C-alpha cells in the first residue's frame, strides 16, 4: 500500500482542489449550486483535504489557503506534508488535523502559536510523534490546546510541560509581547490617521505640510548658508506650523459639529417615524377588531341580502383604511420633507462656514510664505551685491557661490521655489474644500434617498396589506 501511494504524483492545493472539497462538504442539493456560482471562500468555515476511501490527495505543501480567513476546521490528514507553514491568515482556526503525514521536525509546531483560536490538534501518525517528550513539547508551546491527538490535555500535563520547556517558551512569550505591543501601537496610529482623514485634517498636526513645501527644493539647503537665512527659515517654520495647528484643531472641532448635526437629524427623523408607526398600529388595530367580527358575521350569514350588505360594508371599510393609512403616510412624508429641507439648510451652513474659515486660515499660510519670500529675496540681493563688489569673497561654500554667478538665475530659482510652495498650499486647501463639498452632497443625498426608499417601501406595504384584506373578504363570501 505504501509503495502504491509513493508512486502517485503529488498534488498541490489549488483553486480546483479547494472548490471540489467545498462542494463535497455541501449537502447534495447544494453541490450543483456551488458548482454554478462562485463561492466566497472568505466565509468557508470547514475544509476537508484528507483521504477518502483509500484515495489520497497526496498534498506535499500547505499553500493556497490564504483567502480562507474564516476557516475554523481544517483537515489535511493522511497526505505527504513535511512542514507546517503558510497558515498565518487562518486566525479563526479552531480544529486542525494534520495527522499521518511526513512531519519530522517537532519544532515546526511552534508556528501554530500564532493561531490564537486553535483548541483541537491532531498530529498522530507523524514521524516526530515517536520522539521522547513529544506531548510535553507540543503542550508547552501550544498552551491553549484543549485536545491533542484526540485526548484531553490535563492540567497536570500543562504544568509539567510548562516547567520543562520554560527556557524555550519564555523568550517566545517575550517576543510575542513585543510584537503585540508594536502591532497595537501601529493600529492605534492607523485608527488616529483614519479619524484625522474623516475630519479632513490628516498630517496637519505638526510640520508635515511645511516639510512637504521643501521636499523638492534642492537649493533651500544651500541658501541656508547665507547670513540670517537659517534663523529666517526657522521663524517661518514655527509660525507656519502654529497656523497648521490652529487649522488642525479647528478641523477636529468642525468634524464633531458635523457629526452632531447629522446625528440630530436622524434622531428627529426616527422620532417622527415612531409617532407615525404608533398611529398606524392604532388605526390597523381598530380596523382588525371590526374586520374580524364582520368576517365572522359574513361567514354565518352565508348568502342573501345580509351577506351582500356585510360584504359591501367590508369593502367600504377597507377603502377607508386605505385612505387613512395613505393620509397618514402623506402627513409623515410632509413632516419629513420639512425636516429634510431644514437638514439641508443646516448642512449648507456648516459647509459654508467651514469653507470660509478654511480659506481664511490658508490665506494666513500664504501670507507667511509671501513674507518669507520677500525677506529671503532681500538677503539674496544683498549677498549678490556683496559678491559683485568682492568677487573673491570665499566666505560661502563653492556650490552656494555658483548660485550667484548670474543675478537673474538666482532670482528665477527663488521665485520658482516660491511658486511651487504656494501651489502646494493651494493644493492642500483645495483638497479640504473638495472633501467638505463631497461630504455636503453625500450627506444630503443620503438623507433624501433614505426617505425616498422608506416612502416607497411604506406605500408598497400598505398596498400589500390592503390587497390581503380584500382577498380575505372575497374568500369569506360564499357567493364569491
Short mmCIF file of C-alpha atoms in Angstrom, two decimals:
data_model
loop_
_atom_site.label_atom_id
_atom_site.label_comp_id
_atom_site.label_asym_id
_atom_site.label_seq_id
_atom_site.Cartn_x
_atom_site.Cartn_y
_atom_site.Cartn_z
CA UNK A 1 0.00 0.00 0.00
CA UNK A 2 2.77 2.47 0.91
CA UNK A 3 4.55 1.66 -2.36
CA UNK A 4 1.36 2.43 -4.29
CA UNK A 5 0.96 5.76 -2.53
CA UNK A 6 4.56 6.83 -3.08
CA UNK A 7 4.23 6.26 -6.83
CA UNK A 8 1.27 8.63 -7.13
CA UNK A 9 2.07 12.12 -8.42
CA UNK A 10 1.99 14.73 -5.63
CA UNK A 11 -0.80 17.31 -5.67
CA UNK A 12 -0.83 20.97 -4.76
CA UNK A 13 -3.60 22.85 -3.00
CA UNK A 14 -5.04 24.94 -5.82
CA UNK A 15 -8.39 26.60 -6.53
CA UNK A 16 -9.78 23.48 -8.18
CA UNK A 17 -8.97 21.24 -5.22
CA UNK A 18 -10.40 23.69 -2.68
CA UNK A 19 -13.53 24.20 -4.81
CA UNK A 20 -14.10 20.45 -5.07
CA UNK A 21 -13.56 19.96 -1.32
CA UNK A 22 -16.05 22.72 -0.51
CA UNK A 23 -18.65 21.25 -2.87
CA UNK A 24 -18.24 17.76 -1.38
CA UNK A 25 -18.79 19.17 2.12
CA UNK A 26 -22.04 20.82 0.98
CA UNK A 27 -25.34 18.95 1.20
CA UNK A 28 -26.09 17.08 -2.02
CA UNK A 29 -28.77 19.55 -3.11
CA UNK A 30 -26.32 22.43 -2.67
CA UNK A 31 -23.49 20.82 -4.61
CA UNK A 32 -24.78 21.88 -8.00
CA UNK A 33 -25.41 25.38 -6.73
CA UNK A 34 -21.83 25.61 -5.51
CA UNK A 35 -20.58 24.48 -8.90
CA UNK A 36 -22.71 27.01 -10.73
CA UNK A 37 -21.81 30.00 -8.59
CA UNK A 38 -18.52 31.50 -7.42
CA UNK A 39 -18.06 30.51 -3.80
CA UNK A 40 -16.96 33.24 -1.43
CA UNK A 41 -14.07 31.45 0.21
CA UNK A 42 -13.80 34.15 2.87
CA UNK A 43 -16.86 32.67 4.61
CA UNK A 44 -15.92 28.97 4.36
CA UNK A 45 -15.57 27.54 7.88
CA UNK A 46 -14.68 23.87 7.24
CA UNK A 47 -12.36 22.22 4.73
CA UNK A 48 -11.53 18.53 4.43
CA UNK A 49 -8.48 17.67 2.31
CA UNK A 50 -7.83 14.31 3.90
CA UNK A 51 -8.05 10.79 2.48
CA UNK A 52 -11.34 9.41 1.17
CA UNK A 53 -11.88 5.67 0.66
CA UNK A 54 -8.14 4.95 0.23
CA UNK A 55 -7.89 7.75 -2.37
CA UNK A 56 -5.28 10.21 -1.16
CA UNK A 57 -4.84 13.86 -2.16
CA UNK A 58 -1.07 13.42 -1.88
CA UNK A 59 -0.53 17.04 -0.85
CA UNK A 60 3.11 17.83 -0.11
CA UNK A 61 2.97 21.55 0.73
CA UNK A 62 0.46 23.62 2.70
CA UNK A 63 -0.43 26.52 0.42
CA UNK A 64 -3.37 28.19 -1.30
CA UNK A 65 -5.37 28.71 1.91
CA UNK A 66 -4.65 32.42 2.42
CA UNK A 67 -8.16 33.58 1.43
CA UNK A 68 -9.96 31.16 3.76
CA UNK A 69 -9.80 33.65 6.63
CA UNK A 70 -12.99 32.36 8.30
CA UNK A 71 -11.86 28.74 8.34
CA UNK A 72 -12.49 27.07 11.71
CA UNK A 73 -11.95 23.38 10.90
CA UNK A 74 -9.17 22.14 8.58
CA UNK A 75 -8.23 18.54 7.85
CA UNK A 76 -5.06 17.68 5.95
CA UNK A 77 -4.99 14.17 7.37
CA UNK A 78 -3.07 11.43 5.54
CA UNK A 79 -1.09 13.36 2.96
CA UNK A 80 2.64 13.82 2.33
CA UNK A 81 3.20 17.14 4.07
CA UNK A 82 6.65 17.58 5.65
CA UNK A 83 6.37 21.14 7.02
CA UNK A 84 3.69 23.19 8.78
CA UNK A 85 3.67 26.59 7.04
CA UNK A 86 1.63 29.27 5.25
CA UNK A 87 -1.19 29.31 7.80
CA UNK A 88 -0.85 32.74 9.42
CA UNK A 89 -4.07 34.08 7.86
CA UNK A 90 -6.19 31.32 9.43
CA UNK A 91 -6.72 33.26 12.65
CA UNK A 92 -10.15 31.72 13.34
CA UNK A 93 -8.98 28.12 13.00
CA UNK A 94 -10.12 26.05 15.99
CA UNK A 95 -9.64 22.46 14.80
CA UNK A 96 -6.64 21.28 12.78
CA UNK A 97 -5.91 17.72 11.76
CA UNK A 98 -2.60 17.02 10.07
CA UNK A 99 -2.04 13.50 11.33
CA UNK A 100 -0.45 10.73 9.25
CA UNK A 101 1.83 12.99 7.20
CA UNK A 102 5.63 13.26 6.93
CA UNK A 103 6.31 15.76 9.71
CA UNK A 104 9.75 15.06 11.16
CA UNK A 105 10.82 18.34 12.81
CA UNK A 106 9.00 18.79 16.11
CA UNK A 107 9.93 22.47 16.32
CA UNK A 108 7.68 23.14 13.30
CA UNK A 109 4.61 23.05 15.56
CA UNK A 110 5.81 26.27 17.24
CA UNK A 111 4.44 28.31 14.30
CA UNK A 112 0.94 27.22 15.37
CA UNK A 113 1.29 29.55 18.37
CA UNK A 114 0.19 32.33 16.01
CA UNK A 115 -3.23 30.70 15.69
CA UNK A 116 -4.75 32.02 18.91
CA UNK A 117 -8.12 30.26 18.39
CA UNK A 118 -6.65 26.77 17.93
CA UNK A 119 -8.02 24.37 20.56
CA UNK A 120 -8.00 20.92 18.93
CA UNK A 121 -4.94 19.50 17.17
CA UNK A 122 -4.25 16.09 15.69
CA UNK A 123 -0.63 15.25 14.86
CA UNK A 124 -0.79 11.48 15.42
CA UNK A 125 0.89 9.24 12.88
CA UNK A 126 3.72 11.64 12.03
CA UNK A 127 7.35 10.55 12.47
CA UNK A 128 8.08 13.15 15.17
CA UNK A 129 5.36 11.66 17.39
CA UNK A 130 7.84 8.92 18.29
CA UNK A 131 10.21 11.42 19.87
CA UNK A 132 10.62 11.44 23.64
CA UNK A 133 8.59 14.15 25.36
CA UNK A 134 6.67 14.81 22.11
CA UNK A 135 3.43 15.52 24.02
CA UNK A 136 5.10 17.77 26.60
CA UNK A 137 6.84 19.79 23.87
CA UNK A 138 3.61 20.39 21.95
CA UNK A 139 1.57 21.26 25.06
CA UNK A 140 4.28 23.62 26.34
CA UNK A 141 4.47 25.52 23.07
CA UNK A 142 0.71 25.49 22.41
CA UNK A 143 -0.69 26.26 25.87
CA UNK A 144 -4.22 26.97 24.61
CA UNK A 145 -4.79 23.45 23.32
CA UNK A 146 -7.71 21.57 24.86
CA UNK A 147 -7.37 18.36 22.86
CA UNK A 148 -4.21 16.84 21.41
CA UNK A 149 -4.36 13.67 19.31
CA UNK A 150 -7.97 13.01 20.39
CA UNK A 151 -7.11 13.24 24.08
CA UNK A 152 -7.98 15.92 26.63
CA UNK A 153 -4.92 17.88 27.75
CA UNK A 154 -4.86 17.61 31.54
CA UNK A 155 -3.82 20.45 33.84
CA UNK A 156 -1.13 18.26 35.34
CA UNK A 157 0.35 17.76 31.87
CA UNK A 158 0.31 21.50 31.27
CA UNK A 159 2.22 22.18 34.49
CA UNK A 160 4.90 19.58 33.76
CA UNK A 161 5.25 20.81 30.15
CA UNK A 162 5.47 24.48 31.14
CA UNK A 163 8.16 23.73 33.74
CA UNK A 164 10.21 21.52 31.44
CA UNK A 165 10.30 23.91 28.48
CA UNK A 166 10.12 27.29 30.21
CA UNK A 167 13.61 28.22 28.95
CA UNK A 168 12.29 27.83 25.39
CA UNK A 169 8.84 29.32 25.81
CA UNK A 170 9.75 32.38 27.86
CA UNK A 171 11.75 34.06 25.04
CA UNK A 172 8.87 33.28 22.67
CA UNK A 173 6.40 34.91 25.02
CA UNK A 174 8.60 37.99 25.38
CA UNK A 175 8.96 38.35 21.62
CA UNK A 176 5.23 37.84 21.11
CA UNK A 177 4.52 40.52 23.70
CA UNK A 178 6.91 42.91 21.92
CA UNK A 179 5.31 42.22 18.54
CA UNK A 180 1.84 42.61 20.01
CA UNK A 181 2.73 45.94 21.59
CA UNK A 182 4.17 47.15 18.29
CA UNK A 183 1.08 45.98 16.45
CA UNK A 184 -1.21 47.74 18.91
CA UNK A 185 0.82 50.94 18.52
CA UNK A 186 0.58 50.73 14.74
CA UNK A 187 -3.14 50.03 14.88
CA UNK A 188 -3.67 52.99 17.20
CA UNK A 189 -1.75 55.24 14.81
CA UNK A 190 -3.74 53.94 11.87
CA UNK A 191 -7.00 54.49 13.72
CA UNK A 192 -5.93 58.02 14.61
CA UNK A 193 -4.97 58.71 11.00
CA UNK A 194 -8.34 57.45 9.78
CA UNK A 195 -10.06 59.75 12.27
CA UNK A 196 -8.00 62.69 11.01
CA UNK A 197 -8.80 61.77 7.41
CA UNK A 198 -12.51 61.70 8.22
CA UNK A 199 -12.11 65.19 9.69
CA UNK A 200 -10.11 66.27 6.58
CA UNK A 201 -7.08 67.30 8.71
CA UNK A 202 -4.65 64.44 8.14
CA UNK A 203 -0.99 65.43 8.53
CA UNK A 204 -1.80 68.95 9.70
CA UNK A 205 -0.80 68.25 13.32
CA UNK A 206 2.88 69.04 13.09
CA UNK A 207 5.37 70.09 10.46
CA UNK A 208 4.20 67.65 7.77
CA UNK A 209 2.76 70.30 5.46
CA UNK A 210 5.67 72.68 5.98
CA UNK A 211 8.21 69.93 5.34
CA UNK A 212 6.39 68.98 2.14
CA UNK A 213 6.86 72.52 0.86
CA UNK A 214 10.63 71.94 0.74
CA UNK A 215 10.71 68.27 -0.30
CA UNK A 216 11.81 69.01 -3.86
CA UNK A 217 13.67 72.25 -3.17
CA UNK A 218 17.33 71.25 -3.56
CA UNK A 219 18.53 74.84 -3.38
CA UNK A 220 16.98 75.59 0.03
CA UNK A 221 19.75 73.79 1.91
CA UNK A 222 22.37 75.77 0.01
CA UNK A 223 20.67 79.08 0.74
CA UNK A 224 20.68 78.24 4.45
CA UNK A 225 24.40 79.12 4.41
CA UNK A 226 23.54 82.76 3.70
CA UNK A 227 23.70 85.03 6.76
CA UNK A 228 20.35 85.18 8.54
CA UNK A 229 18.58 82.63 6.30
CA UNK A 230 18.67 79.76 8.80
CA UNK A 231 17.06 81.91 11.52
CA UNK A 232 14.57 83.26 8.99
CA UNK A 233 13.58 79.77 7.91
CA UNK A 234 13.23 78.57 11.50
CA UNK A 235 10.97 81.51 12.39
CA UNK A 236 8.89 80.87 9.26
CA UNK A 237 8.54 77.19 10.16
CA UNK A 238 7.42 77.92 13.72
CA UNK A 239 4.74 80.37 12.58
CA UNK A 240 3.58 78.11 9.74
CA UNK A 241 3.33 75.04 12.00
CA UNK A 242 1.39 77.12 14.53
CA UNK A 243 -1.14 78.09 11.86
CA UNK A 244 -1.38 74.43 10.78
CA UNK A 245 -2.06 73.53 14.40
CA UNK A 246 -4.93 76.01 14.50
CA UNK A 247 -6.23 74.53 11.26
CA UNK A 248 -5.95 71.01 12.67
CA UNK A 249 -7.80 71.84 15.88
CA UNK A 250 -10.49 73.78 14.03
CA UNK A 251 -10.97 70.85 11.64
CA UNK A 252 -11.49 68.40 14.50
CA UNK A 253 -13.96 70.72 16.22
CA UNK A 254 -15.92 71.17 12.99
CA UNK A 255 -15.94 67.41 12.41
CA UNK A 256 -17.60 66.86 15.78
CA UNK A 257 -20.14 69.55 14.91
CA UNK A 258 -20.88 67.87 11.59
CA UNK A 259 -21.34 64.53 13.28
CA UNK A 260 -23.64 66.10 15.86
CA UNK A 261 -25.70 67.76 13.13
CA UNK A 262 -26.18 64.51 11.25
CA UNK A 263 -26.95 62.60 14.46
CA UNK A 264 -29.53 65.20 15.47
CA UNK A 265 -31.26 64.89 12.12
CA UNK A 266 -31.56 61.11 12.20
CA UNK A 267 -32.69 61.16 15.82
CA UNK A 268 -35.52 63.53 14.93
CA UNK A 269 -36.23 61.53 11.78
CA UNK A 270 -36.75 58.32 13.73
CA UNK A 271 -38.79 60.12 16.39
CA UNK A 272 -41.26 61.29 13.74
CA UNK A 273 -41.43 57.79 12.28
CA UNK A 274 -42.02 56.26 15.71
CA UNK A 275 -45.05 58.51 16.30
CA UNK A 276 -46.33 57.66 12.83
CA UNK A 277 -45.93 53.94 13.40
CA UNK A 278 -47.81 54.07 16.67
CA UNK A 279 -50.70 55.86 14.98
CA UNK A 280 -50.63 53.33 12.13
CA UNK A 281 -50.77 50.46 14.62
CA UNK A 282 -53.74 52.07 16.35
CA UNK A 283 -55.66 52.52 13.09
CA UNK A 284 -54.92 48.97 11.96
CA UNK A 285 -55.77 47.51 15.38
CA UNK A 286 -59.15 49.27 15.40
CA UNK A 287 -59.87 48.06 11.90
CA UNK A 288 -58.84 44.46 12.58
CA UNK A 289 -61.15 44.27 15.61
CA UNK A 290 -64.11 45.35 13.47
CA UNK A 291 -62.99 43.36 10.47
CA UNK A 292 -62.77 40.05 12.33
CA UNK A 293 -66.32 40.46 13.65
CA UNK A 294 -67.52 41.27 10.13
CA UNK A 295 -65.82 38.24 8.65
CA UNK A 296 -67.44 36.03 11.27
CA UNK A 297 -70.85 37.57 10.61
CA UNK A 298 -70.38 37.26 6.87
CA UNK A 299 -69.48 33.62 7.21
CA UNK A 300 -72.51 32.93 9.42
CA UNK A 301 -74.86 34.87 7.12
CA UNK A 302 -73.99 32.58 4.24
CA UNK A 303 -75.72 34.24 1.31
CA UNK A 304 -78.55 36.67 0.77
CA UNK A 305 -79.11 40.36 1.38
CA UNK A 306 -77.42 40.38 4.79
CA UNK A 307 -74.28 38.81 3.42
CA UNK A 308 -74.26 41.21 0.49
CA UNK A 309 -74.67 44.17 2.85
CA UNK A 310 -71.88 42.96 5.12
CA UNK A 311 -69.63 42.43 2.12
CA UNK A 312 -70.27 45.91 0.80
CA UNK A 313 -69.67 47.40 4.24
CA UNK A 314 -66.41 45.45 4.48
CA UNK A 315 -65.18 46.79 1.16
CA UNK A 316 -66.07 50.32 2.24
CA UNK A 317 -64.13 49.96 5.49
CA UNK A 318 -61.12 48.57 3.62
CA UNK A 319 -61.28 51.60 1.34
CA UNK A 320 -61.47 53.88 4.37
CA UNK A 321 -58.49 52.07 5.91
CA UNK A 322 -56.57 52.66 2.69
CA UNK A 323 -57.45 56.35 2.80
CA UNK A 324 -56.49 56.61 6.47
CA UNK A 325 -53.12 54.90 6.03
CA UNK A 326 -52.28 56.82 2.86
CA UNK A 327 -53.30 60.10 4.50
CA UNK A 328 -51.10 59.27 7.48
CA UNK A 329 -48.23 58.46 5.13
CA UNK A 330 -48.78 61.73 3.27
CA UNK A 331 -48.67 63.63 6.54
CA UNK A 332 -45.50 61.97 7.77
CA UNK A 333 -43.91 62.46 4.34
CA UNK A 334 -44.72 66.15 4.57
CA UNK A 335 -43.21 66.39 8.06
CA UNK A 336 -40.10 64.53 6.94
CA UNK A 337 -39.78 66.66 3.82
CA UNK A 338 -39.75 69.74 6.03
CA UNK A 339 -37.19 68.09 8.28
CA UNK A 340 -35.06 67.21 5.24
CA UNK A 341 -35.14 70.77 3.96
CA UNK A 342 -34.11 72.06 7.40
CA UNK A 343 -31.31 69.49 7.44
CA UNK A 344 -30.13 70.55 4.00
CA UNK A 345 -30.04 74.19 5.09
CA UNK A 346 -28.10 73.27 8.22
CA UNK A 347 -25.63 71.19 6.23
CA UNK A 348 -25.18 74.03 3.75
CA UNK A 349 -24.47 76.47 6.59
CA UNK A 350 -21.99 74.08 8.22
CA UNK A 351 -20.18 73.53 4.91
CA UNK A 352 -20.20 77.24 4.05
CA UNK A 353 -18.85 78.24 7.46
CA UNK A 354 -16.14 75.58 7.25
CA UNK A 355 -15.19 76.69 3.73
CA UNK A 356 -14.86 80.35 4.68
CA UNK A 357 -12.84 79.57 7.78
CA UNK A 358 -10.52 77.20 5.95
CA UNK A 359 -9.90 79.73 3.23
CA UNK A 360 -9.08 82.34 5.88
CA UNK A 361 -6.57 80.07 7.61
CA UNK A 362 -4.90 79.07 4.36
CA UNK A 363 -4.64 82.76 3.49
CA UNK A 364 -2.55 83.07 6.65
CA UNK A 365 -0.29 80.30 5.33
CA UNK A 366 0.08 82.12 2.01
CA UNK A 367 0.80 85.41 3.79
CA UNK A 368 3.57 83.74 5.78
CA UNK A 369 5.04 82.26 2.61
CA UNK A 370 4.90 85.60 0.79
CA UNK A 371 6.51 87.41 3.73
CA UNK A 372 9.24 84.80 3.97
CA UNK A 373 9.86 85.09 0.25
CA UNK A 374 10.29 88.87 0.47
CA UNK A 375 12.75 88.59 3.36
CA UNK A 376 14.68 85.82 1.65
CA UNK A 377 14.87 87.84 -1.55
CA UNK A 378 16.32 90.81 0.35
CA UNK A 379 19.07 88.62 1.80
CA UNK A 380 19.81 87.10 -1.61
CA UNK A 381 20.04 90.52 -3.30
CA UNK A 382 22.28 91.83 -0.51
CA UNK A 383 24.52 88.79 -0.91
CA UNK A 384 24.57 89.26 -4.66
CA UNK A 385 25.64 92.89 -4.28
CA UNK A 386 28.33 91.91 -1.79
CA UNK A 387 29.74 89.29 -4.16
CA UNK A 388 29.63 91.73 -7.05
CA UNK A 389 31.76 94.12 -5.02
CA UNK A 390 34.18 91.41 -3.90
CA UNK A 391 34.27 88.53 -6.42
CA UNK A 392 36.99 86.80 -4.41
CA UNK A 393 34.91 86.54 -1.22
CA UNK A 394 35.21 82.87 -0.14
CA UNK A 395 33.06 83.03 2.98
CA UNK A 396 30.40 80.87 1.28
CA UNK A 397 30.72 77.26 0.09
CA UNK A 398 31.63 76.91 -3.57
CA UNK A 399 28.27 75.36 -4.60
CA UNK A 400 26.45 78.29 -2.95
CA UNK A 401 28.65 80.83 -4.71
CA UNK A 402 27.82 79.21 -8.05
CA UNK A 403 24.16 80.14 -7.49
CA UNK A 404 25.21 83.79 -7.61
CA UNK A 405 27.18 83.69 -10.84
CA UNK A 406 24.20 85.25 -12.55
CA UNK A 407 21.75 87.51 -10.73
CA UNK A 408 18.86 86.59 -13.00
CA UNK A 409 19.43 82.88 -12.37
CA UNK A 410 19.29 83.06 -8.57
CA UNK A 411 16.21 85.29 -8.66
CA UNK A 412 14.46 82.87 -11.00
CA UNK A 413 15.36 79.92 -8.78
CA UNK A 414 13.93 81.62 -5.69
CA UNK A 415 10.79 82.78 -7.48
CA UNK A 416 10.17 79.32 -8.90
CA UNK A 417 10.58 77.68 -5.48
CA UNK A 418 8.21 80.25 -4.03
CA UNK A 419 5.60 79.44 -6.70
CA UNK A 420 5.93 75.73 -6.03
CA UNK A 421 5.34 76.23 -2.31
CA UNK A 422 2.27 78.37 -2.97
CA UNK A 423 0.86 75.70 -5.30
CA UNK A 424 1.34 73.08 -2.59
CA UNK A 425 -0.52 75.25 -0.11
CA UNK A 426 -3.27 75.78 -2.69
CA UNK A 427 -3.44 72.03 -3.31
CA UNK A 428 -3.90 71.22 0.38
CA UNK A 429 -6.59 73.88 0.64
CA UNK A 430 -8.31 72.55 -2.48
CA UNK A 431 -8.29 69.00 -1.05
CA UNK A 432 -10.03 70.16 2.11
CA UNK A 433 -12.60 72.20 0.21
CA UNK A 434 -13.33 69.27 -2.12
CA UNK A 435 -13.76 66.98 0.89
CA UNK A 436 -16.25 69.26 2.62
CA UNK A 437 -18.18 69.69 -0.63
CA UNK A 438 -18.33 65.93 -1.16
CA UNK A 439 -19.46 65.46 2.45
CA UNK A 440 -22.16 68.10 1.98
CA UNK A 441 -23.50 66.45 -1.19
CA UNK A 442 -23.17 62.90 0.18
CA UNK A 443 -24.99 63.52 3.47
CA UNK A 444 -27.79 65.43 1.76
CA UNK A 445 -28.29 62.83 -0.95
CA UNK A 446 -28.14 60.02 1.58
CA UNK A 447 -30.83 61.63 3.75
CA UNK A 448 -33.18 62.29 0.83
CA UNK A 449 -32.59 58.81 -0.61
CA UNK A 450 -33.28 57.22 2.78
CA UNK A 451 -36.65 58.96 2.95
CA UNK A 452 -37.46 58.16 -0.66
CA UNK A 453 -36.75 54.46 -0.10
CA UNK A 454 -38.78 54.46 3.11
CA UNK A 455 -41.75 56.15 1.43
CA UNK A 456 -41.79 53.70 -1.47
CA UNK A 457 -41.45 50.71 0.84
CA UNK A 458 -44.24 52.00 3.10
CA UNK A 459 -46.66 52.50 0.22
CA UNK A 460 -45.79 49.05 -1.05
CA UNK A 461 -46.57 47.53 2.35
CA UNK A 462 -49.87 49.39 2.53
CA UNK A 463 -50.85 48.11 -0.94
CA UNK A 464 -49.90 44.55 0.01
CA UNK A 465 -51.83 44.79 3.28
CA UNK A 466 -54.97 46.18 1.59
CA UNK A 467 -54.85 43.50 -1.13
CA UNK A 468 -54.57 40.79 1.52
CA UNK A 469 -57.59 42.19 3.37
CA UNK A 470 -59.58 42.31 0.15
CA UNK A 471 -58.72 38.70 -0.62
CA UNK A 472 -59.77 37.63 2.88
CA UNK A 473 -63.07 39.41 2.41
CA UNK A 474 -63.64 37.83 -1.01
CA UNK A 475 -62.78 34.36 0.29
CA UNK A 476 -65.26 34.70 3.16
CA UNK A 477 -68.12 35.47 0.74
CA UNK A 478 -69.80 32.15 -0.16
CA UNK A 479 -71.06 33.63 -3.43
CA UNK A 480 -67.67 34.97 -4.47
#
